[in-house]
Amino acid sequence: MISRKNASISKFIIHKVGNKFNDTKNAFSDKLVDFDEASYDLMLPFLLRPFGSVVQSYRFNHHANIALNEINSYASQMFNEDEAYVEVSKHIVTHLYEQSTSAQIKTGDVLIVMFEGIEFAEMTTNAIGIFKIENKVNFFQTYLENNSYDVLVQKGISSKKVDKGCLILNQSDTEGSIVLSVDNNGYDAQYWTNQFLNIKYADDANNHTQQYIELCKEFSTEVLKTSYGAQEQNTFLAKTIDFFKENEVVNVERFKEELFEEEKQIREFEDYKKEFEGEQNIVIRNQFDVAERVVTKEKRKIKTDIKLDTKIQIKLDIDAPDASAEYLERGYDDEKKMHYYKVFFNAEA
């Protein structure tokens, strides 16, 4: 998560990237963009706004040596060799082109930007931004001709959101340079993060918290909902979020003791955790610090509705994990041959 209140653009160049599968070529600029005041005032927040809500950060990855990661190398060159900016930006686009290993990967404009005054984790630094604009929108343009106004349709870049973007901060920790990434077109996410940038999540509390909540969400869907019903699923998710809110450190053994009453469910969770780790190629720690921002963000994504085939929905409060067990009763009516929920309450709100 960054702050852009003191940020500025010091260098900005636009290239176009093609796709080798449909015979579209790259097109390069030789000069930096010289903004007028109106376009600059629109461009700066357009590019940086998506990173204001990014919680997790990445680090560069490489199977042999991080120094051999292409974008890591190009970014280092840009930070240290001012006169190489334009030529290195072309190399970045060429590298992006080479990762176009599918016909579905879109062509587009590539914006390569040097930012100053980026604030991140109580430090101020410069950063390189790489943005790919894949989708253009139609807009009306009016013009005057022969003393009359007419209208035509043109295509342009929407100022609402970038399609893909990353920020490479000129700061590092023990794992390497700090990288932030956004992708609003998730259909080819692997192409952007794994192939082009070749990045992995940082080994920190944000990542550990995210991984564990993802594990719990998938376990609740694939095991609890399937075997025990939506009420059990939603109660588990509410208790999971409550556990993370109440504890600064998650201990996995304590988590299982508090959330599961039956030994059978503990075994099911342990078995699913092993499968999840294998599929994701990760190892979830037995104890880790909780990242409050990740918990808050993930809480907003969790839906705790019970949707019934009779067009009725029961919405459970994720902040009241015990309410479902205390005031909601599930049963089966032999006469109607249907399941039912009985809801207890004192008064309608």
CSV table of C-alpha atoms in Angstrom, one decimal:
chain,number,residue,atom,x,y,z
A,1,MET,CA,0.0,0.0,0.0
A,2,ILE,CA,1.5,3.3,-1.1
A,3,SER,CA,0.8,7.0,-0.6
A,4,ARG,CA,0.9,9.2,-3.7
A,5,LYS,CA,0.3,12.6,-2.0
A,6,ASN,CA,3.9,13.7,-2.7
A,7,ALA,CA,4.5,11.6,-5.8
A,8,SER,CA,5.5,13.0,-9.2
A,9,ILE,CA,6.4,11.8,-12.7
A,10,SER,CA,10.0,12.5,-13.8
A,11,LYS,CA,10.1,10.4,-17.0
A,12,PHE,CA,7.4,8.9,-19.1
A,13,ILE,CA,7.6,7.0,-22.4
A,14,ILE,CA,5.0,5.1,-24.5
A,15,HIS,CA,5.6,2.1,-26.7
A,16,LYS,CA,3.3,-0.4,-28.3
A,17,VAL,CA,3.6,-4.1,-27.9
A,18,GLY,CA,2.5,-6.6,-30.5
A,19,ASN,CA,1.8,-10.3,-30.4
A,20,LYS,CA,4.0,-12.8,-32.4
A,21,PHE,CA,1.0,-15.1,-32.9
A,22,ASN,CA,-1.0,-12.6,-34.9
A,23,ASP,CA,1.9,-11.0,-36.7
A,24,THR,CA,1.6,-7.6,-35.0
A,25,LYS,CA,4.9,-5.9,-34.3
A,26,ASN,CA,6.2,-3.7,-31.6
A,27,ALA,CA,6.4,0.1,-32.2
A,28,PHE,CA,8.8,2.2,-30.2
A,29,SER,CA,9.1,5.8,-29.3
A,30,ASP,CA,12.5,7.6,-29.2
A,31,LYS,CA,11.5,10.5,-27.0
A,32,LEU,CA,10.0,11.0,-23.6
A,33,VAL,CA,6.5,12.5,-23.3
A,34,ASP,CA,6.3,16.2,-22.5
A,35,PHE,CA,3.0,16.6,-20.6
A,36,ASP,CA,0.8,19.6,-20.6
A,37,GLU,CA,-0.7,20.4,-17.2
A,38,ALA,CA,-4.1,18.9,-17.8
A,39,SER,CA,-2.9,15.5,-19.1
A,40,TYR,CA,-0.3,15.3,-16.3
A,41,ASP,CA,-2.9,16.0,-13.6
A,42,LEU,CA,-5.0,13.2,-15.0
A,43,MET,CA,-2.3,10.7,-15.7
A,44,LEU,CA,-0.5,10.7,-12.3
A,45,PRO,CA,-3.5,9.6,-10.2
A,46,PHE,CA,-4.7,7.3,-13.0
A,47,LEU,CA,-1.5,5.3,-12.8
A,48,LEU,CA,-0.9,5.3,-9.0
A,49,ARG,CA,-4.5,5.0,-7.7
A,50,PRO,CA,-4.6,1.1,-8.0
A,51,PHE,CA,-1.6,0.7,-5.7
A,52,GLY,CA,-3.3,2.6,-2.9
A,53,SER,CA,-5.2,-0.5,-1.9
A,54,VAL,CA,-2.5,-3.1,-2.6
A,55,VAL,CA,-1.6,-4.9,0.6
A,56,GLN,CA,0.8,-7.7,-0.5
A,57,SER,CA,4.1,-7.1,-2.1
A,58,TYR,CA,6.3,-9.3,-4.4
A,59,ARG,CA,10.0,-10.0,-4.9
A,60,PHE,CA,11.7,-11.0,-8.1
A,61,ASN,CA,12.2,-14.6,-8.8
A,62,HIS,CA,14.6,-16.7,-10.9
A,63,HIS,CA,15.5,-20.4,-10.9
A,64,ALA,CA,19.3,-19.7,-10.9
A,65,ASN,CA,20.1,-16.2,-9.7
A,66,ILE,CA,17.9,-13.2,-9.0
A,67,ALA,CA,20.4,-10.9,-10.9
A,68,LEU,CA,19.4,-12.8,-14.0
A,69,ASN,CA,15.7,-11.8,-13.8
A,70,GLU,CA,15.2,-9.6,-16.8
A,71,ILE,CA,12.9,-6.9,-15.3
A,72,ASN,CA,15.0,-6.8,-12.1
A,73,SER,CA,18.1,-6.2,-14.3
A,74,TYR,CA,16.4,-3.5,-16.4
A,75,ALA,CA,15.0,-1.7,-13.4
A,76,SER,CA,18.4,-1.6,-11.8
A,77,GLN,CA,19.9,-0.1,-15.0
A,78,MET,CA,17.2,2.5,-15.2
A,79,PHE,CA,17.7,3.6,-11.5
A,80,ASN,CA,21.5,3.8,-12.0
A,81,GLU,CA,22.0,5.0,-15.6
A,82,ASP,CA,19.9,8.0,-16.4
A,83,GLU,CA,21.0,8.2,-20.1
A,84,ALA,CA,19.9,4.6,-20.7
A,85,TYR,CA,16.2,5.1,-19.8
A,86,VAL,CA,14.8,5.2,-23.4
A,87,GLU,CA,16.8,2.2,-24.7
A,88,VAL,CA,16.1,0.1,-21.6
A,89,SER,CA,12.4,0.8,-21.9
A,90,LYS,CA,12.5,-0.7,-25.4
A,91,HIS,CA,14.2,-3.8,-24.0
A,92,ILE,CA,11.3,-4.1,-21.5
A,93,VAL,CA,8.7,-4.1,-24.3
A,94,THR,CA,10.7,-6.6,-26.3
A,95,HIS,CA,10.8,-8.9,-23.2
A,96,LEU,CA,7.0,-8.5,-22.8
A,97,TYR,CA,6.6,-9.4,-26.5
A,98,GLU,CA,8.6,-12.5,-26.1
A,99,GLN,CA,6.3,-13.7,-23.3
A,100,SER,CA,3.3,-13.5,-25.7
A,101,THR,CA,3.1,-17.3,-25.9
A,102,SER,CA,-0.7,-17.4,-26.7
A,103,ALA,CA,-2.9,-15.8,-29.3
A,104,GLN,CA,-5.3,-14.6,-26.6
A,105,ILE,CA,-2.7,-12.2,-25.1
A,106,LYS,CA,-3.7,-8.8,-26.2
A,107,THR,CA,-1.6,-6.1,-27.9
A,108,GLY,CA,-1.6,-2.6,-26.4
A,109,ASP,CA,0.2,0.5,-25.2
A,110,VAL,CA,3.0,0.1,-22.7
A,111,LEU,CA,3.7,3.0,-20.5
A,112,ILE,CA,7.1,3.0,-18.7
A,113,VAL,CA,7.3,5.7,-16.0
A,114,MET,CA,9.8,6.9,-13.4
A,115,PHE,CA,8.1,8.2,-10.3
A,116,GLU,CA,9.6,10.3,-7.5
A,117,GLY,CA,8.3,10.7,-4.0
A,118,ILE,CA,6.5,7.3,-3.6
A,119,GLU,CA,5.8,6.6,0.1
A,120,PHE,CA,5.7,3.0,1.2
A,121,ALA,CA,6.1,1.5,4.7
A,122,GLU,CA,7.3,4.8,6.2
A,123,MET,CA,10.0,5.4,3.6
A,124,THR,CA,10.0,7.7,0.6
A,125,THR,CA,11.6,6.4,-2.7
A,126,ASN,CA,11.5,6.6,-6.4
A,127,ALA,CA,10.0,3.8,-8.4
A,128,ILE,CA,9.6,2.5,-12.0
A,129,GLY,CA,6.1,1.8,-13.2
A,130,ILE,CA,5.3,-0.5,-16.1
A,131,PHE,CA,1.8,-0.4,-17.3
A,132,LYS,CA,0.0,-2.2,-20.2
A,133,ILE,CA,-3.2,-0.7,-21.6
A,134,GLU,CA,-5.1,-3.5,-23.4
A,135,ASN,CA,-8.6,-2.2,-23.7
A,136,LYS,CA,-9.7,1.1,-25.2
A,137,VAL,CA,-13.2,2.6,-24.9
A,138,ASN,CA,-15.4,4.5,-27.4
A,139,PHE,CA,-16.1,8.1,-26.7
A,140,PHE,CA,-17.9,10.9,-28.6
A,141,GLN,CA,-15.8,13.8,-30.0
A,142,THR,CA,-17.6,17.0,-31.2
A,143,TYR,CA,-16.1,19.3,-33.7
A,144,LEU,CA,-17.0,22.4,-35.6
A,145,GLU,CA,-17.2,22.3,-39.4
A,146,ASN,CA,-18.8,24.9,-41.8
A,147,ASN,CA,-20.4,26.8,-38.9
A,148,SER,CA,-22.1,23.6,-37.6
A,149,TYR,CA,-21.1,21.1,-34.9
A,150,ASP,CA,-20.8,17.5,-35.7
A,151,VAL,CA,-20.0,14.4,-33.8
A,152,LEU,CA,-17.8,11.3,-34.3
A,153,VAL,CA,-16.7,8.3,-32.3
A,154,GLN,CA,-13.1,7.8,-31.3
A,155,LYS,CA,-11.3,5.2,-29.2
A,156,GLY,CA,-9.1,6.1,-26.3
A,157,ILE,CA,-7.7,5.0,-22.9
A,158,SER,CA,-10.3,5.0,-20.1
A,159,SER,CA,-9.0,7.0,-17.1
A,160,LYS,CA,-10.9,4.7,-14.7
A,161,LYS,CA,-8.4,1.9,-14.3
A,162,VAL,CA,-5.2,0.4,-15.8
A,163,ASP,CA,-5.4,-3.1,-17.2
A,164,LYS,CA,-2.0,-4.3,-15.9
A,165,GLY,CA,0.7,-2.5,-13.9
A,166,CYS,CA,3.6,-2.9,-11.6
A,167,LEU,CA,5.7,-0.6,-9.4
A,168,ILE,CA,9.3,-1.5,-8.8
A,169,LEU,CA,10.5,0.4,-5.8
A,170,ASN,CA,14.1,1.6,-5.5
A,171,GLN,CA,14.2,-0.1,-2.1
A,172,SER,CA,15.0,-3.7,-1.1
A,173,ASP,CA,15.0,-6.0,1.9
A,174,THR,CA,16.7,-9.3,2.6
A,175,GLU,CA,14.6,-10.9,-0.2
A,176,GLY,CA,15.4,-8.2,-2.8
A,177,SER,CA,13.6,-5.3,-4.6
A,178,ILE,CA,10.1,-4.6,-3.5
A,179,VAL,CA,7.5,-5.0,-6.3
A,180,LEU,CA,3.8,-4.2,-6.3
A,181,SER,CA,1.5,-5.5,-9.0
A,182,VAL,CA,-2.1,-5.1,-10.2
A,183,ASP,CA,-4.0,-6.9,-12.9
A,184,ASN,CA,-7.6,-6.1,-13.8
A,185,ASN,CA,-7.7,-8.6,-16.6
A,186,GLY,CA,-7.1,-11.8,-14.8
A,187,TYR,CA,-7.6,-14.1,-17.8
A,188,ASP,CA,-3.9,-14.1,-18.4
A,189,ALA,CA,-2.5,-13.4,-14.9
A,190,GLN,CA,0.2,-16.0,-15.2
A,191,TYR,CA,1.6,-14.3,-18.3
A,192,TRP,CA,2.0,-11.0,-16.4
A,193,THR,CA,3.3,-12.2,-13.0
A,194,ASN,CA,5.1,-15.5,-13.7
A,195,GLN,CA,6.4,-15.0,-17.2
A,196,PHE,CA,6.9,-11.3,-17.8
A,197,LEU,CA,7.8,-10.1,-14.3
A,198,ASN,CA,8.7,-13.5,-12.8
A,199,ILE,CA,7.8,-12.5,-9.2
A,200,LYS,CA,6.7,-14.3,-6.1
A,201,TYR,CA,4.9,-13.1,-3.0
A,202,ALA,CA,7.2,-11.8,-0.2
A,203,ASP,CA,7.8,-14.1,2.7
A,204,ASP,CA,6.0,-11.9,5.2
A,205,ALA,CA,3.0,-11.7,7.5
A,206,ASN,CA,0.8,-10.4,4.6
A,207,ASN,CA,1.5,-13.5,2.5
A,208,HIS,CA,1.2,-16.0,5.4
A,209,THR,CA,-2.2,-14.4,6.4
A,210,GLN,CA,-3.4,-14.4,2.8
A,211,GLN,CA,-2.4,-18.1,2.3
A,212,TYR,CA,-4.1,-19.3,5.4
A,213,ILE,CA,-7.4,-17.4,4.8
A,214,GLU,CA,-7.4,-18.8,1.2
A,215,LEU,CA,-6.9,-22.3,2.6
A,216,CYS,CA,-9.9,-21.8,5.0
A,217,LYS,CA,-12.1,-20.3,2.3
A,218,GLU,CA,-11.5,-23.3,-0.1
A,219,PHE,CA,-11.8,-25.8,2.7
A,220,SER,CA,-15.2,-24.3,3.7
A,221,THR,CA,-16.4,-24.6,0.1
A,222,GLU,CA,-15.1,-27.9,-0.9
A,223,VAL,CA,-15.4,-29.9,2.3
A,224,LEU,CA,-17.7,-28.2,4.8
A,225,LYS,CA,-20.4,-27.0,2.5
A,226,THR,CA,-20.4,-30.3,0.6
A,227,SER,CA,-20.5,-32.5,3.6
A,228,TYR,CA,-22.2,-30.4,6.3
A,229,GLY,CA,-24.2,-27.6,4.5
A,230,ALA,CA,-23.9,-23.8,4.0
A,231,GLN,CA,-24.7,-23.0,7.7
A,232,GLU,CA,-21.6,-24.9,8.8
A,233,GLN,CA,-19.5,-23.3,6.1
A,234,ASN,CA,-20.5,-19.8,7.0
A,235,THR,CA,-20.1,-20.3,10.7
A,236,PHE,CA,-16.6,-21.6,10.1
A,237,LEU,CA,-15.7,-18.6,7.9
A,238,ALA,CA,-17.1,-16.2,10.5
A,239,LYS,CA,-15.2,-17.9,13.3
A,240,THR,CA,-12.0,-17.8,11.1
A,241,ILE,CA,-12.2,-14.1,10.7
A,242,ASP,CA,-13.0,-13.7,14.4
A,243,PHE,CA,-9.9,-15.7,15.3
A,244,PHE,CA,-7.7,-13.6,13.1
A,245,LYS,CA,-9.2,-10.4,14.6
A,246,GLU,CA,-8.7,-11.6,18.2
A,247,ASN,CA,-5.1,-12.9,17.8
A,248,GLU,CA,-1.9,-11.1,16.8
A,249,VAL,CA,-0.3,-14.4,16.1
A,250,VAL,CA,-1.9,-17.5,14.6
A,251,ASN,CA,-0.9,-20.9,15.9
A,252,VAL,CA,-2.3,-23.6,13.7
A,253,GLU,CA,-2.8,-26.1,16.5
A,254,ARG,CA,-4.7,-23.6,18.6
A,255,PHE,CA,-6.8,-22.6,15.6
A,256,LYS,CA,-7.9,-26.1,15.1
A,257,GLU,CA,-8.8,-26.6,18.8
A,258,GLU,CA,-10.9,-23.4,18.8
A,259,LEU,CA,-12.7,-23.9,15.5
A,260,PHE,CA,-13.5,-27.6,15.4
A,261,GLU,CA,-15.4,-29.5,18.0
A,262,GLU,CA,-15.2,-32.9,16.3
A,263,GLU,CA,-11.9,-34.9,15.7
A,264,LYS,CA,-13.3,-35.9,12.3
A,265,GLN,CA,-13.3,-32.3,11.1
A,266,ILE,CA,-9.8,-31.7,12.4
A,267,ARG,CA,-8.6,-34.7,10.3
A,268,GLU,CA,-10.5,-33.4,7.3
A,269,PHE,CA,-8.9,-30.0,7.7
A,270,GLU,CA,-5.4,-31.4,8.1
A,271,ASP,CA,-5.8,-33.6,5.0
A,272,TYR,CA,-7.1,-30.7,2.9
A,273,LYS,CA,-4.3,-28.5,4.1
A,274,LYS,CA,-1.7,-31.0,2.7
A,275,GLU,CA,-3.6,-31.1,-0.6
A,276,PHE,CA,-3.8,-27.3,-0.7
A,277,GLU,CA,0.0,-27.0,-0.1
A,278,GLY,CA,0.8,-29.5,-2.8
A,279,GLU,CA,-1.5,-27.8,-5.4
A,280,GLN,CA,-0.2,-24.3,-4.6
A,281,ASN,CA,3.4,-25.5,-4.1
A,282,ILE,CA,3.7,-23.8,-0.8
A,283,VAL,CA,4.3,-24.7,2.9
A,284,ILE,CA,2.0,-22.9,5.3
A,285,ARG,CA,3.7,-22.1,8.6
A,286,ASN,CA,2.5,-23.5,11.9
A,287,GLN,CA,2.8,-20.1,13.5
A,288,PHE,CA,2.8,-16.6,11.9
A,289,ASP,CA,2.0,-13.0,12.7
A,290,VAL,CA,-1.4,-11.7,11.6
A,291,ALA,CA,-1.5,-8.9,9.0
A,292,GLU,CA,-4.6,-6.8,9.9
A,293,ARG,CA,-4.9,-5.2,6.5
A,294,VAL,CA,-5.1,-8.5,4.8
A,295,VAL,CA,-7.8,-9.7,7.2
A,296,THR,CA,-9.8,-6.6,6.6
A,297,LYS,CA,-9.5,-6.9,2.9
A,298,GLU,CA,-10.4,-10.6,2.8
A,299,LYS,CA,-13.3,-10.1,5.2
A,300,ARG,CA,-15.0,-7.8,2.6
A,301,LYS,CA,-14.8,-10.6,0.0
A,302,ILE,CA,-16.4,-13.3,2.1
A,303,LYS,CA,-20.1,-13.8,1.4
A,304,THR,CA,-22.1,-15.5,4.2
A,305,ASP,CA,-25.4,-15.8,2.4
A,306,ILE,CA,-27.3,-19.1,2.4
A,307,LYS,CA,-29.1,-19.3,-0.9
A,308,LEU,CA,-32.0,-21.7,-1.2
A,309,ASP,CA,-33.7,-23.1,-4.2
A,310,THR,CA,-37.1,-21.6,-3.0
A,311,LYS,CA,-35.8,-18.1,-3.9
A,312,ILE,CA,-35.1,-17.3,-0.3
A,313,GLN,CA,-31.8,-16.1,1.0
A,314,ILE,CA,-30.6,-16.0,4.7
A,315,LYS,CA,-27.8,-13.5,5.3
A,316,LEU,CA,-25.5,-14.2,8.3
A,317,ASP,CA,-23.5,-11.5,10.0
A,318,ILE,CA,-19.8,-12.4,9.7
A,319,ASP,CA,-19.0,-10.3,12.8
A,320,ALA,CA,-21.3,-12.6,14.9
A,321,PRO,CA,-19.9,-16.1,14.5
A,322,ASP,CA,-21.9,-17.6,17.3
A,323,ALA,CA,-25.3,-16.3,16.1
A,324,SER,CA,-25.8,-18.9,13.5
A,325,ALA,CA,-25.3,-21.8,15.9
A,326,GLU,CA,-27.5,-20.2,18.6
A,327,TYR,CA,-30.4,-18.8,16.5
A,328,LEU,CA,-30.5,-20.8,13.3
A,329,GLU,CA,-31.7,-24.4,13.3
A,330,ARG,CA,-31.6,-26.7,10.3
A,331,GLY,CA,-33.8,-29.7,9.9
A,332,TYR,CA,-35.9,-32.0,7.6
A,333,ASP,CA,-39.6,-32.1,7.3
A,334,ASP,CA,-40.8,-35.7,6.6
A,335,GLU,CA,-44.2,-34.6,5.5
A,336,LYS,CA,-43.0,-32.0,2.9
A,337,LYS,CA,-39.9,-34.0,2.1
A,338,MET,CA,-37.9,-30.8,2.3
A,339,HIS,CA,-35.1,-29.3,4.4
A,340,TYR,CA,-35.8,-26.3,6.5
A,341,TYR,CA,-34.2,-23.5,8.5
A,342,LYS,CA,-35.8,-22.3,11.7
A,343,VAL,CA,-34.8,-18.7,12.7
A,344,PHE,CA,-35.2,-17.5,16.3
A,345,PHE,CA,-35.5,-13.7,17.1
A,346,ASN,CA,-37.0,-11.3,19.5
A,347,ALA,CA,-38.1,-8.5,17.1
A,348,GLU,CA,-37.8,-7.6,13.5
A,349,ALA,CA,-35.2,-4.9,12.9
